[in-house]
Short mmCIF file of N, CA and C in Angstrom, two decimals:
data_model
loop_
_atom_site.label_atom_id
_atom_site.label_comp_id
_atom_site.label_asym_id
_atom_site.label_seq_id
_atom_site.Cartn_x
_atom_site.Cartn_y
_atom_site.Cartn_z
N UNK A 25 -9.91 -9.96 -1.84
CA UNK A 25 -8.51 -10.04 -2.30
C UNK A 25 -7.87 -8.67 -2.09
N UNK A 26 -7.73 -8.30 -0.85
CA UNK A 26 -7.24 -6.97 -0.52
C UNK A 26 -5.73 -6.86 -0.69
N UNK A 27 -5.30 -5.74 -1.27
CA UNK A 27 -3.87 -5.43 -1.31
C UNK A 27 -3.59 -4.17 -0.49
N UNK A 28 -4.56 -3.79 0.35
CA UNK A 28 -4.39 -2.68 1.28
C UNK A 28 -4.78 -3.20 2.66
N UNK A 29 -3.88 -3.97 3.30
CA UNK A 29 -4.20 -4.61 4.58
C UNK A 29 -4.67 -3.65 5.66
N UNK A 30 -4.21 -2.42 5.61
CA UNK A 30 -4.62 -1.44 6.63
C UNK A 30 -6.11 -1.14 6.58
N UNK A 31 -6.77 -1.48 5.47
CA UNK A 31 -8.21 -1.23 5.31
C UNK A 31 -9.06 -2.47 5.58
N UNK A 32 -8.42 -3.61 5.85
CA UNK A 32 -9.18 -4.85 6.02
C UNK A 32 -10.20 -4.79 7.15
N UNK A 33 -9.82 -4.20 8.28
CA UNK A 33 -10.76 -4.13 9.40
C UNK A 33 -11.94 -3.22 9.07
N UNK A 34 -11.69 -2.16 8.33
CA UNK A 34 -12.76 -1.26 7.90
C UNK A 34 -13.73 -2.00 6.96
N UNK A 35 -13.17 -2.76 6.03
CA UNK A 35 -14.00 -3.54 5.11
C UNK A 35 -14.87 -4.52 5.89
N UNK A 36 -14.27 -5.22 6.84
CA UNK A 36 -15.01 -6.19 7.65
C UNK A 36 -16.14 -5.52 8.41
N UNK A 37 -15.85 -4.37 9.02
CA UNK A 37 -16.89 -3.70 9.81
C UNK A 37 -18.02 -3.17 8.92
N UNK A 38 -17.68 -2.69 7.73
CA UNK A 38 -18.71 -2.21 6.80
C UNK A 38 -19.58 -3.36 6.30
N UNK A 39 -18.97 -4.51 6.06
CA UNK A 39 -19.74 -5.68 5.61
C UNK A 39 -20.70 -6.15 6.70
N UNK A 40 -20.28 -6.05 7.95
CA UNK A 40 -21.15 -6.45 9.06
C UNK A 40 -22.40 -5.59 9.12
N UNK A 41 -22.28 -4.33 8.70
CA UNK A 41 -23.42 -3.43 8.70
C UNK A 41 -24.51 -3.87 7.73
N UNK A 42 -24.12 -4.66 6.72
CA UNK A 42 -25.12 -5.17 5.77
C UNK A 42 -25.30 -6.68 5.96
N UNK A 43 -25.03 -7.12 7.20
CA UNK A 43 -25.29 -8.51 7.63
C UNK A 43 -24.43 -9.56 6.93
N UNK A 44 -23.23 -9.19 6.52
CA UNK A 44 -22.27 -10.17 6.00
C UNK A 44 -21.25 -10.40 7.11
N UNK A 45 -21.39 -11.53 7.78
CA UNK A 45 -20.55 -11.84 8.95
C UNK A 45 -19.27 -12.57 8.55
N UNK A 46 -19.38 -13.45 7.56
CA UNK A 46 -18.23 -14.27 7.18
C UNK A 46 -17.48 -13.61 6.03
N UNK A 47 -16.23 -13.23 6.28
CA UNK A 47 -15.39 -12.63 5.25
C UNK A 47 -14.25 -13.61 4.95
N UNK A 48 -14.11 -13.96 3.71
CA UNK A 48 -13.09 -14.92 3.29
C UNK A 48 -11.95 -14.15 2.62
N UNK A 49 -10.84 -14.00 3.35
CA UNK A 49 -9.69 -13.26 2.83
C UNK A 49 -8.75 -14.21 2.12
N UNK A 50 -8.32 -13.84 0.94
CA UNK A 50 -7.36 -14.65 0.18
C UNK A 50 -5.95 -14.18 0.51
N UNK A 51 -5.09 -15.14 0.83
CA UNK A 51 -3.68 -14.83 1.04
C UNK A 51 -2.85 -16.07 0.71
N UNK A 52 -1.59 -16.05 1.08
CA UNK A 52 -0.69 -17.15 0.72
C UNK A 52 -1.08 -18.48 1.37
N UNK A 53 -1.95 -18.46 2.39
CA UNK A 53 -2.37 -19.69 3.05
C UNK A 53 -3.61 -20.32 2.40
N UNK A 54 -4.23 -19.61 1.48
CA UNK A 54 -5.43 -20.11 0.81
C UNK A 54 -5.07 -21.30 -0.07
N UNK A 55 -5.88 -22.34 0.01
CA UNK A 55 -5.67 -23.51 -0.84
C UNK A 55 -6.21 -23.20 -2.23
N UNK A 56 -5.29 -22.94 -3.16
CA UNK A 56 -5.67 -22.51 -4.50
C UNK A 56 -5.80 -23.66 -5.49
N UNK A 57 -5.22 -24.80 -5.17
CA UNK A 57 -5.23 -25.91 -6.10
C UNK A 57 -4.02 -25.92 -7.03
N UNK A 58 -3.15 -24.92 -6.89
CA UNK A 58 -1.89 -24.90 -7.63
C UNK A 58 -0.82 -24.36 -6.68
N UNK A 59 0.44 -24.51 -7.04
CA UNK A 59 1.54 -24.26 -6.12
C UNK A 59 2.18 -22.90 -6.38
N UNK A 60 2.26 -22.08 -5.34
CA UNK A 60 2.93 -20.78 -5.43
C UNK A 60 4.08 -20.76 -4.45
N UNK A 61 5.29 -20.65 -4.98
CA UNK A 61 6.49 -20.52 -4.15
C UNK A 61 6.94 -19.06 -4.27
N UNK A 62 7.07 -18.39 -3.13
CA UNK A 62 7.39 -16.97 -3.13
C UNK A 62 8.28 -16.68 -1.93
N UNK A 63 9.08 -15.61 -2.02
CA UNK A 63 10.01 -15.29 -0.95
C UNK A 63 9.89 -13.81 -0.56
N UNK A 64 9.42 -13.51 0.67
CA UNK A 64 8.82 -14.44 1.62
C UNK A 64 7.40 -14.83 1.18
N UNK A 65 6.96 -15.97 1.63
CA UNK A 65 5.70 -16.54 1.17
C UNK A 65 4.50 -15.62 1.39
N UNK A 66 4.50 -14.88 2.50
CA UNK A 66 3.34 -14.05 2.81
C UNK A 66 3.36 -12.68 2.11
N UNK A 67 4.35 -12.45 1.24
CA UNK A 67 4.46 -11.15 0.57
C UNK A 67 3.72 -11.09 -0.76
N UNK A 68 3.27 -12.22 -1.27
CA UNK A 68 2.59 -12.20 -2.56
C UNK A 68 1.20 -11.60 -2.40
N UNK A 69 0.84 -10.71 -3.31
CA UNK A 69 -0.44 -10.01 -3.23
C UNK A 69 -1.63 -10.89 -3.57
N UNK A 70 -2.73 -10.63 -2.87
CA UNK A 70 -3.97 -11.38 -3.13
C UNK A 70 -4.48 -11.13 -4.54
N UNK A 71 -4.19 -9.95 -5.09
CA UNK A 71 -4.61 -9.66 -6.46
C UNK A 71 -3.91 -10.59 -7.45
N UNK A 72 -2.64 -10.85 -7.21
CA UNK A 72 -1.89 -11.75 -8.11
C UNK A 72 -2.38 -13.19 -7.94
N UNK A 73 -2.70 -13.59 -6.72
CA UNK A 73 -3.23 -14.94 -6.49
C UNK A 73 -4.56 -15.12 -7.22
N UNK A 74 -5.41 -14.10 -7.18
CA UNK A 74 -6.70 -14.17 -7.89
C UNK A 74 -6.48 -14.25 -9.39
N UNK A 75 -5.55 -13.45 -9.90
CA UNK A 75 -5.25 -13.46 -11.33
C UNK A 75 -4.72 -14.83 -11.76
N UNK A 76 -3.80 -15.38 -10.96
CA UNK A 76 -3.24 -16.69 -11.29
C UNK A 76 -4.29 -17.79 -11.21
N UNK A 77 -5.22 -17.66 -10.28
CA UNK A 77 -6.30 -18.62 -10.19
C UNK A 77 -7.12 -18.63 -11.47
N UNK A 78 -7.46 -17.43 -11.96
CA UNK A 78 -8.19 -17.33 -13.22
C UNK A 78 -7.41 -17.94 -14.36
N UNK A 79 -6.11 -17.64 -14.43
CA UNK A 79 -5.27 -18.17 -15.51
C UNK A 79 -5.17 -19.69 -15.42
N UNK A 80 -5.04 -20.20 -14.20
CA UNK A 80 -4.90 -21.64 -14.05
C UNK A 80 -6.17 -22.39 -14.43
N UNK A 81 -7.30 -21.99 -13.85
CA UNK A 81 -8.53 -22.76 -14.06
C UNK A 81 -9.17 -22.54 -15.42
N UNK A 82 -8.97 -21.37 -16.03
CA UNK A 82 -9.63 -21.08 -17.30
C UNK A 82 -8.71 -21.26 -18.51
N UNK A 83 -7.40 -21.44 -18.28
CA UNK A 83 -6.47 -21.60 -19.41
C UNK A 83 -5.56 -22.81 -19.23
N UNK A 84 -4.73 -22.81 -18.19
CA UNK A 84 -3.75 -23.89 -18.01
C UNK A 84 -4.43 -25.25 -17.89
N UNK A 85 -5.42 -25.36 -17.02
CA UNK A 85 -6.09 -26.65 -16.79
C UNK A 85 -6.84 -27.13 -18.02
N UNK A 86 -7.30 -26.21 -18.84
CA UNK A 86 -8.05 -26.58 -20.04
C UNK A 86 -7.12 -26.87 -21.21
N UNK A 87 -6.16 -25.98 -21.45
CA UNK A 87 -5.27 -26.10 -22.61
C UNK A 87 -4.05 -26.98 -22.38
N UNK A 88 -3.78 -27.31 -21.12
CA UNK A 88 -2.61 -28.13 -20.76
C UNK A 88 -1.31 -27.50 -21.27
N UNK A 89 -1.23 -26.19 -21.18
CA UNK A 89 0.00 -25.48 -21.54
C UNK A 89 0.16 -24.29 -20.61
N UNK A 90 1.38 -23.76 -20.46
CA UNK A 90 1.62 -22.65 -19.54
C UNK A 90 0.82 -21.40 -19.91
N UNK A 91 0.63 -20.53 -18.94
CA UNK A 91 -0.03 -19.25 -19.18
C UNK A 91 0.80 -18.13 -18.55
N UNK A 92 0.91 -17.03 -19.27
CA UNK A 92 1.55 -15.83 -18.76
C UNK A 92 0.43 -14.81 -18.56
N UNK A 93 0.02 -14.63 -17.30
CA UNK A 93 -1.09 -13.73 -16.98
C UNK A 93 -0.54 -12.37 -16.59
N UNK A 94 -0.98 -11.34 -17.31
CA UNK A 94 -0.48 -9.99 -17.08
C UNK A 94 -1.64 -9.09 -16.67
N UNK A 95 -1.53 -8.51 -15.49
CA UNK A 95 -2.54 -7.56 -15.02
C UNK A 95 -2.11 -6.16 -15.45
N UNK A 96 -2.98 -5.47 -16.18
CA UNK A 96 -2.65 -4.16 -16.73
C UNK A 96 -3.49 -3.09 -16.04
N UNK A 97 -3.10 -2.73 -14.84
CA UNK A 97 -3.85 -1.73 -14.08
C UNK A 97 -2.92 -0.68 -13.51
N UNK A 98 -3.11 -0.33 -12.24
CA UNK A 98 -2.26 0.66 -11.59
C UNK A 98 -0.80 0.22 -11.63
N UNK A 99 -0.59 -1.07 -11.46
CA UNK A 99 0.72 -1.68 -11.67
C UNK A 99 0.55 -2.74 -12.75
N UNK A 100 1.65 -3.08 -13.39
CA UNK A 100 1.65 -4.19 -14.35
C UNK A 100 2.30 -5.36 -13.63
N UNK A 101 1.55 -6.46 -13.47
CA UNK A 101 2.16 -7.65 -12.88
C UNK A 101 2.16 -8.76 -13.93
N UNK A 102 3.29 -9.44 -14.00
CA UNK A 102 3.48 -10.52 -14.96
C UNK A 102 3.65 -11.80 -14.15
N UNK A 103 2.86 -12.83 -14.48
CA UNK A 103 2.83 -14.04 -13.67
C UNK A 103 2.80 -15.27 -14.56
N UNK A 104 3.80 -16.15 -14.41
CA UNK A 104 3.89 -17.35 -15.24
C UNK A 104 3.49 -18.58 -14.44
N UNK A 105 2.54 -19.34 -14.98
CA UNK A 105 2.12 -20.61 -14.39
C UNK A 105 2.39 -21.70 -15.41
N UNK A 106 3.11 -22.75 -15.01
CA UNK A 106 3.43 -23.79 -15.98
C UNK A 106 2.29 -24.79 -16.14
N UNK A 107 2.46 -25.73 -17.05
CA UNK A 107 1.39 -26.68 -17.38
C UNK A 107 1.06 -27.62 -16.24
N UNK A 108 1.93 -27.70 -15.23
CA UNK A 108 1.68 -28.55 -14.06
C UNK A 108 1.08 -27.78 -12.89
N UNK A 109 0.77 -26.51 -13.10
CA UNK A 109 0.15 -25.72 -12.04
C UNK A 109 1.12 -25.14 -11.04
N UNK A 110 2.36 -24.87 -11.47
CA UNK A 110 3.35 -24.26 -10.60
C UNK A 110 3.59 -22.82 -11.03
N UNK A 111 3.56 -21.90 -10.05
CA UNK A 111 3.93 -20.51 -10.31
C UNK A 111 5.43 -20.49 -10.55
N UNK A 112 5.83 -19.96 -11.70
CA UNK A 112 7.24 -19.98 -12.09
C UNK A 112 7.89 -18.61 -11.98
N UNK A 113 7.23 -17.70 -11.28
CA UNK A 113 7.82 -16.39 -11.07
C UNK A 113 7.13 -15.31 -11.89
N UNK A 114 7.58 -14.10 -11.71
CA UNK A 114 6.96 -13.00 -12.43
C UNK A 114 7.73 -11.71 -12.29
N UNK A 115 7.05 -10.62 -12.58
CA UNK A 115 7.67 -9.30 -12.52
C UNK A 115 6.58 -8.27 -12.21
N UNK A 116 7.01 -7.16 -11.63
CA UNK A 116 6.09 -6.06 -11.32
C UNK A 116 6.73 -4.76 -11.82
N UNK A 117 5.95 -3.96 -12.53
CA UNK A 117 6.43 -2.66 -12.95
C UNK A 117 5.30 -1.64 -12.85
N UNK A 118 5.61 -0.36 -12.84
CA UNK A 118 4.55 0.64 -12.71
C UNK A 118 3.60 0.58 -13.91
N UNK A 119 2.34 0.83 -13.64
CA UNK A 119 1.36 0.92 -14.72
C UNK A 119 1.49 2.25 -15.43
N UNK A 120 0.66 2.42 -16.47
CA UNK A 120 0.76 3.61 -17.33
C UNK A 120 0.59 4.91 -16.54
N UNK A 121 -0.42 4.98 -15.68
CA UNK A 121 -0.67 6.22 -14.95
C UNK A 121 0.43 6.50 -13.92
N UNK A 122 0.96 5.44 -13.29
CA UNK A 122 2.07 5.65 -12.34
C UNK A 122 3.29 6.21 -13.06
N UNK A 123 3.56 5.70 -14.25
CA UNK A 123 4.69 6.23 -15.02
C UNK A 123 4.46 7.69 -15.39
N UNK A 124 3.24 7.99 -15.84
CA UNK A 124 2.92 9.37 -16.21
C UNK A 124 3.02 10.30 -15.00
N UNK A 125 2.52 9.85 -13.86
CA UNK A 125 2.58 10.66 -12.64
C UNK A 125 4.02 10.88 -12.18
N UNK A 126 4.86 9.86 -12.33
CA UNK A 126 6.27 10.00 -11.94
C UNK A 126 6.95 11.07 -12.79
N UNK A 127 6.67 11.08 -14.09
CA UNK A 127 7.28 12.09 -14.96
C UNK A 127 6.74 13.49 -14.66
N UNK A 128 5.50 13.57 -14.19
CA UNK A 128 4.92 14.88 -13.92
C UNK A 128 5.58 15.58 -12.73
N UNK A 129 6.37 14.84 -11.96
CA UNK A 129 7.11 15.45 -10.85
C UNK A 129 8.28 16.30 -11.34
N UNK A 130 8.65 16.12 -12.61
CA UNK A 130 9.72 16.94 -13.19
C UNK A 130 9.11 18.25 -13.67
N UNK A 131 9.76 19.35 -13.40
CA UNK A 131 9.17 20.68 -13.60
C UNK A 131 8.68 20.92 -15.02
N UNK A 132 9.43 20.47 -16.01
CA UNK A 132 9.04 20.75 -17.40
C UNK A 132 8.14 19.67 -18.00
N UNK A 133 7.84 18.66 -17.23
CA UNK A 133 6.97 17.59 -17.74
C UNK A 133 5.71 17.52 -16.90
N UNK A 134 4.85 18.49 -17.08
CA UNK A 134 3.59 18.52 -16.34
C UNK A 134 2.79 17.26 -16.66
N UNK A 135 1.89 16.90 -15.75
CA UNK A 135 1.09 15.69 -15.94
C UNK A 135 0.34 15.77 -17.26
N UNK A 136 0.52 14.76 -18.07
CA UNK A 136 -0.08 14.73 -19.40
C UNK A 136 -1.24 13.73 -19.41
N UNK A 137 -2.18 13.97 -20.30
CA UNK A 137 -3.27 13.02 -20.48
C UNK A 137 -2.73 11.81 -21.25
N UNK A 138 -2.98 10.62 -20.71
CA UNK A 138 -2.50 9.41 -21.36
C UNK A 138 -3.40 9.10 -22.55
N UNK A 139 -2.78 8.96 -23.71
CA UNK A 139 -3.54 8.72 -24.94
C UNK A 139 -3.35 7.28 -25.39
N UNK A 140 -3.44 7.05 -26.66
CA UNK A 140 -3.35 5.69 -27.20
C UNK A 140 -1.97 5.09 -26.92
N UNK A 141 -1.93 3.76 -26.75
CA UNK A 141 -0.68 3.05 -26.57
C UNK A 141 -0.03 2.84 -27.94
N UNK A 142 0.97 3.65 -28.24
CA UNK A 142 1.73 3.47 -29.47
C UNK A 142 3.12 4.02 -29.26
N UNK A 143 4.12 3.27 -29.69
CA UNK A 143 5.50 3.69 -29.48
C UNK A 143 6.15 4.03 -30.82
N UNK A 144 6.48 5.30 -30.97
CA UNK A 144 7.14 5.79 -32.18
C UNK A 144 7.81 7.11 -31.83
N UNK A 145 8.67 7.61 -32.71
CA UNK A 145 9.30 8.91 -32.49
C UNK A 145 8.23 9.99 -32.61
N UNK A 146 8.24 10.93 -31.66
CA UNK A 146 7.18 11.95 -31.61
C UNK A 146 7.78 13.36 -31.59
N UNK A 147 6.94 14.35 -31.94
CA UNK A 147 7.38 15.73 -32.05
C UNK A 147 6.78 16.64 -30.98
N UNK A 148 6.13 16.09 -29.97
CA UNK A 148 5.60 16.91 -28.88
C UNK A 148 5.86 16.18 -27.57
N UNK A 149 5.94 16.95 -26.48
CA UNK A 149 6.21 16.36 -25.17
C UNK A 149 5.13 15.37 -24.78
N UNK A 150 3.88 15.76 -24.96
CA UNK A 150 2.77 14.89 -24.59
C UNK A 150 2.83 13.56 -25.31
N UNK A 151 3.04 13.62 -26.63
CA UNK A 151 3.09 12.38 -27.42
C UNK A 151 4.36 11.59 -27.13
N UNK A 152 5.45 12.28 -26.83
CA UNK A 152 6.70 11.59 -26.50
C UNK A 152 6.58 10.82 -25.19
N UNK A 153 5.87 11.41 -24.21
CA UNK A 153 5.64 10.72 -22.94
C UNK A 153 4.78 9.48 -23.18
N UNK A 154 3.72 9.66 -23.95
CA UNK A 154 2.87 8.51 -24.28
C UNK A 154 3.67 7.42 -24.97
N UNK A 155 4.51 7.82 -25.91
CA UNK A 155 5.31 6.86 -26.66
C UNK A 155 6.28 6.12 -25.75
N UNK A 156 6.92 6.84 -24.83
CA UNK A 156 7.87 6.20 -23.91
C UNK A 156 7.19 5.22 -22.97
N UNK A 157 6.03 5.62 -22.42
CA UNK A 157 5.28 4.73 -21.54
C UNK A 157 4.84 3.48 -22.30
N UNK A 158 4.34 3.70 -23.51
CA UNK A 158 3.88 2.57 -24.33
C UNK A 158 5.02 1.60 -24.62
N UNK A 159 6.18 2.16 -25.00
CA UNK A 159 7.33 1.32 -25.32
C UNK A 159 7.81 0.53 -24.11
N UNK A 160 7.80 1.17 -22.93
CA UNK A 160 8.25 0.50 -21.72
C UNK A 160 7.34 -0.69 -21.38
N UNK A 161 6.04 -0.46 -21.41
CA UNK A 161 5.09 -1.52 -21.07
C UNK A 161 5.09 -2.62 -22.13
N UNK A 162 5.02 -2.21 -23.38
CA UNK A 162 5.05 -3.17 -24.49
C UNK A 162 6.33 -4.01 -24.45
N UNK A 163 7.46 -3.34 -24.27
CA UNK A 163 8.74 -4.04 -24.24
C UNK A 163 8.85 -5.03 -23.11
N UNK A 164 8.36 -4.64 -21.92
CA UNK A 164 8.41 -5.53 -20.77
C UNK A 164 7.56 -6.77 -21.00
N UNK A 165 6.33 -6.57 -21.45
CA UNK A 165 5.43 -7.72 -21.66
C UNK A 165 5.99 -8.65 -22.73
N UNK A 166 6.45 -8.08 -23.84
CA UNK A 166 6.97 -8.91 -24.92
C UNK A 166 8.25 -9.63 -24.51
N UNK A 167 9.08 -8.99 -23.70
CA UNK A 167 10.30 -9.65 -23.20
C UNK A 167 9.96 -10.90 -22.39
N UNK A 168 9.01 -10.75 -21.46
CA UNK A 168 8.65 -11.91 -20.63
C UNK A 168 7.87 -12.96 -21.43
N UNK A 169 7.08 -12.52 -22.39
CA UNK A 169 6.34 -13.48 -23.22
C UNK A 169 7.30 -14.32 -24.05
N UNK A 170 8.37 -13.71 -24.57
CA UNK A 170 9.36 -14.49 -25.33
C UNK A 170 10.08 -15.48 -24.42
N UNK A 171 10.37 -15.07 -23.19
CA UNK A 171 11.04 -15.98 -22.25
C UNK A 171 10.13 -17.12 -21.82
N UNK A 172 8.83 -16.88 -21.84
CA UNK A 172 7.87 -17.92 -21.43
C UNK A 172 7.58 -18.89 -22.57
N UNK A 173 8.17 -18.64 -23.72
CA UNK A 173 8.08 -19.50 -24.91
C UNK A 173 6.64 -19.83 -25.30
N UNK A 174 6.16 -21.04 -25.07
CA UNK A 174 4.86 -21.45 -25.62
C UNK A 174 3.69 -21.15 -24.70
N UNK A 175 3.85 -20.24 -23.77
CA UNK A 175 2.77 -19.91 -22.85
C UNK A 175 1.70 -19.06 -23.54
N UNK A 176 0.45 -19.26 -23.15
CA UNK A 176 -0.64 -18.40 -23.61
C UNK A 176 -0.51 -17.06 -22.91
N UNK A 177 -0.40 -15.98 -23.68
CA UNK A 177 -0.28 -14.64 -23.11
C UNK A 177 -1.69 -14.08 -22.89
N UNK A 178 -2.01 -13.77 -21.64
CA UNK A 178 -3.34 -13.28 -21.29
C UNK A 178 -3.19 -11.91 -20.63
N UNK A 179 -3.89 -10.91 -21.17
CA UNK A 179 -3.88 -9.58 -20.59
C UNK A 179 -5.21 -9.33 -19.89
N UNK A 180 -5.13 -8.84 -18.66
CA UNK A 180 -6.33 -8.55 -17.86
C UNK A 180 -6.22 -7.15 -17.30
N UNK A 181 -7.32 -6.62 -16.80
CA UNK A 181 -7.30 -5.32 -16.15
C UNK A 181 -7.73 -4.19 -17.05
N UNK A 182 -7.75 -2.98 -16.48
CA UNK A 182 -8.37 -1.83 -17.14
C UNK A 182 -7.70 -1.38 -18.43
N UNK A 183 -6.39 -1.60 -18.57
CA UNK A 183 -5.70 -1.19 -19.79
C UNK A 183 -5.41 -2.35 -20.74
N UNK A 184 -5.98 -3.50 -20.48
CA UNK A 184 -5.65 -4.70 -21.25
C UNK A 184 -5.89 -4.54 -22.74
N UNK A 185 -7.03 -4.02 -23.11
CA UNK A 185 -7.37 -3.91 -24.53
C UNK A 185 -6.44 -2.95 -25.25
N UNK A 186 -6.16 -1.79 -24.65
CA UNK A 186 -5.28 -0.82 -25.29
C UNK A 186 -3.87 -1.38 -25.45
N UNK A 187 -3.38 -2.06 -24.42
CA UNK A 187 -2.03 -2.62 -24.49
C UNK A 187 -1.98 -3.76 -25.50
N UNK A 188 -3.01 -4.59 -25.54
CA UNK A 188 -3.06 -5.70 -26.49
C UNK A 188 -2.94 -5.19 -27.92
N UNK A 189 -3.57 -4.06 -28.22
CA UNK A 189 -3.53 -3.51 -29.57
C UNK A 189 -2.15 -3.01 -29.94
N UNK A 190 -1.32 -2.71 -28.94
CA UNK A 190 0.03 -2.21 -29.19
C UNK A 190 1.05 -3.35 -29.34
N UNK A 191 0.71 -4.54 -28.84
CA UNK A 191 1.67 -5.65 -28.89
C UNK A 191 1.84 -6.20 -30.30
N UNK A 192 3.01 -6.75 -30.53
CA UNK A 192 3.31 -7.35 -31.84
C UNK A 192 3.37 -8.86 -31.72
N UNK A 193 2.55 -9.42 -30.87
CA UNK A 193 2.47 -10.87 -30.71
C UNK A 193 1.05 -11.23 -30.30
N UNK A 194 0.63 -12.46 -30.57
CA UNK A 194 -0.75 -12.84 -30.22
C UNK A 194 -0.97 -12.88 -28.71
N UNK A 195 -2.16 -12.50 -28.31
CA UNK A 195 -2.52 -12.55 -26.90
C UNK A 195 -4.03 -12.67 -26.78
N UNK A 196 -4.46 -13.04 -25.59
CA UNK A 196 -5.88 -13.12 -25.26
C UNK A 196 -6.18 -11.97 -24.31
N UNK A 197 -7.27 -11.25 -24.56
CA UNK A 197 -7.71 -10.20 -23.63
C UNK A 197 -8.85 -10.76 -22.80
N UNK A 198 -8.62 -10.84 -21.50
CA UNK A 198 -9.63 -11.35 -20.57
C UNK A 198 -9.66 -10.36 -19.40
N UNK A 199 -10.34 -9.26 -19.60
CA UNK A 199 -10.30 -8.13 -18.67
C UNK A 199 -10.63 -8.54 -17.24
N UNK A 200 -11.60 -9.44 -17.07
CA UNK A 200 -12.07 -9.82 -15.73
C UNK A 200 -11.43 -11.10 -15.20
N UNK A 201 -10.23 -11.42 -15.66
CA UNK A 201 -9.58 -12.68 -15.27
C UNK A 201 -9.43 -12.80 -13.75
N UNK A 202 -9.05 -11.72 -13.07
CA UNK A 202 -8.88 -11.79 -11.61
C UNK A 202 -10.22 -12.04 -10.91
N UNK A 203 -11.29 -11.44 -11.42
CA UNK A 203 -12.61 -11.67 -10.83
C UNK A 203 -13.06 -13.11 -11.05
N UNK A 204 -12.74 -13.66 -12.20
CA UNK A 204 -13.05 -15.08 -12.46
C UNK A 204 -12.26 -15.96 -11.50
N UNK A 205 -11.00 -15.58 -11.27
CA UNK A 205 -10.17 -16.32 -10.33
C UNK A 205 -10.72 -16.26 -8.92
N UNK A 206 -11.19 -15.08 -8.52
CA UNK A 206 -11.81 -14.93 -7.20
C UNK A 206 -13.03 -15.83 -7.08
N UNK A 207 -13.85 -15.84 -8.12
CA UNK A 207 -15.05 -16.68 -8.10
C UNK A 207 -14.68 -18.15 -7.96
N UNK A 208 -13.65 -18.58 -8.69
CA UNK A 208 -13.22 -19.98 -8.60
C UNK A 208 -12.71 -20.32 -7.21
N UNK A 209 -11.90 -19.45 -6.64
CA UNK A 209 -11.37 -19.69 -5.29
C UNK A 209 -12.52 -19.81 -4.30
N UNK A 210 -13.47 -18.92 -4.39
CA UNK A 210 -14.60 -18.93 -3.46
C UNK A 210 -15.45 -20.20 -3.64
N UNK A 211 -15.78 -20.51 -4.89
CA UNK A 211 -16.61 -21.69 -5.15
C UNK A 211 -15.91 -22.97 -4.71
N UNK A 212 -14.65 -23.07 -5.03
CA UNK A 212 -13.89 -24.26 -4.66
C UNK A 212 -13.77 -24.39 -3.15
N UNK A 213 -13.54 -23.30 -2.48
CA UNK A 213 -13.41 -23.31 -1.02
C UNK A 213 -14.75 -23.67 -0.37
N UNK A 214 -15.81 -23.04 -0.83
CA UNK A 214 -17.13 -23.26 -0.24
C UNK A 214 -17.64 -24.68 -0.51
N UNK A 215 -17.42 -25.16 -1.72
CA UNK A 215 -17.95 -26.47 -2.09
C UNK A 215 -17.02 -27.62 -1.74
N UNK A 216 -15.78 -27.28 -1.39
CA UNK A 216 -14.81 -28.32 -1.03
C UNK A 216 -14.34 -29.13 -2.22
N UNK A 217 -14.32 -28.49 -3.40
CA UNK A 217 -13.95 -29.20 -4.62
C UNK A 217 -12.44 -29.21 -4.90
N UNK A 218 -11.68 -28.49 -4.10
CA UNK A 218 -10.23 -28.40 -4.38
C UNK A 218 -9.61 -29.79 -4.51
N UNK A 219 -9.88 -30.65 -3.56
CA UNK A 219 -9.25 -31.98 -3.58
C UNK A 219 -9.73 -32.80 -4.75
N UNK A 220 -11.01 -32.65 -5.10
CA UNK A 220 -11.55 -33.43 -6.22
C UNK A 220 -10.91 -33.01 -7.52
N UNK A 221 -10.77 -31.69 -7.74
CA UNK A 221 -10.24 -31.19 -9.00
C UNK A 221 -8.73 -31.42 -9.12
N UNK A 222 -8.03 -31.31 -8.02
CA UNK A 222 -6.58 -31.30 -8.09
C UNK A 222 -5.93 -32.58 -7.56
N UNK A 223 -6.72 -33.56 -7.29
CA UNK A 223 -6.15 -34.84 -6.88
C UNK A 223 -5.80 -34.89 -5.44
#
């Protein structure tokens, strides 16, 4: 599920060195078992497709209700899948470290160590930066969660647990959701179960 296409040929050649000849790349043409409409269609990232696959097969298909899957890593991606297995859109914003790095480009705001996710008025630059980043991420996720109404809010990725603790609404932390989605895509593709599961 590469999001760095310029490295795909390198990955393929390195895999061949360890006798892995068949490489299965996930993209917008992959049969996922649910419907993704995007503009343009080939611009959606494989990471988001993997995340949505995990959300669909482990939450939507089981609970019969929408899921809002949020990847909390280098970027924050928000992805809504309805109860019928349709991608209903999403949002992308910089992750915590990208926000911190952007502020560090300003002369008086040197790169700060990112601490706990908590948003409150602060009395130091370091804590104020942390508070602003926390408020931005928390506010974005909660805004989309309210718009998604009865969707299960699922946080995945490296900062999922810290962000979940800062939210003021219920959520599920499933750090490896994208990896679970990748496993499902691979198993379904290899075993030919897509048609059986999805009609």
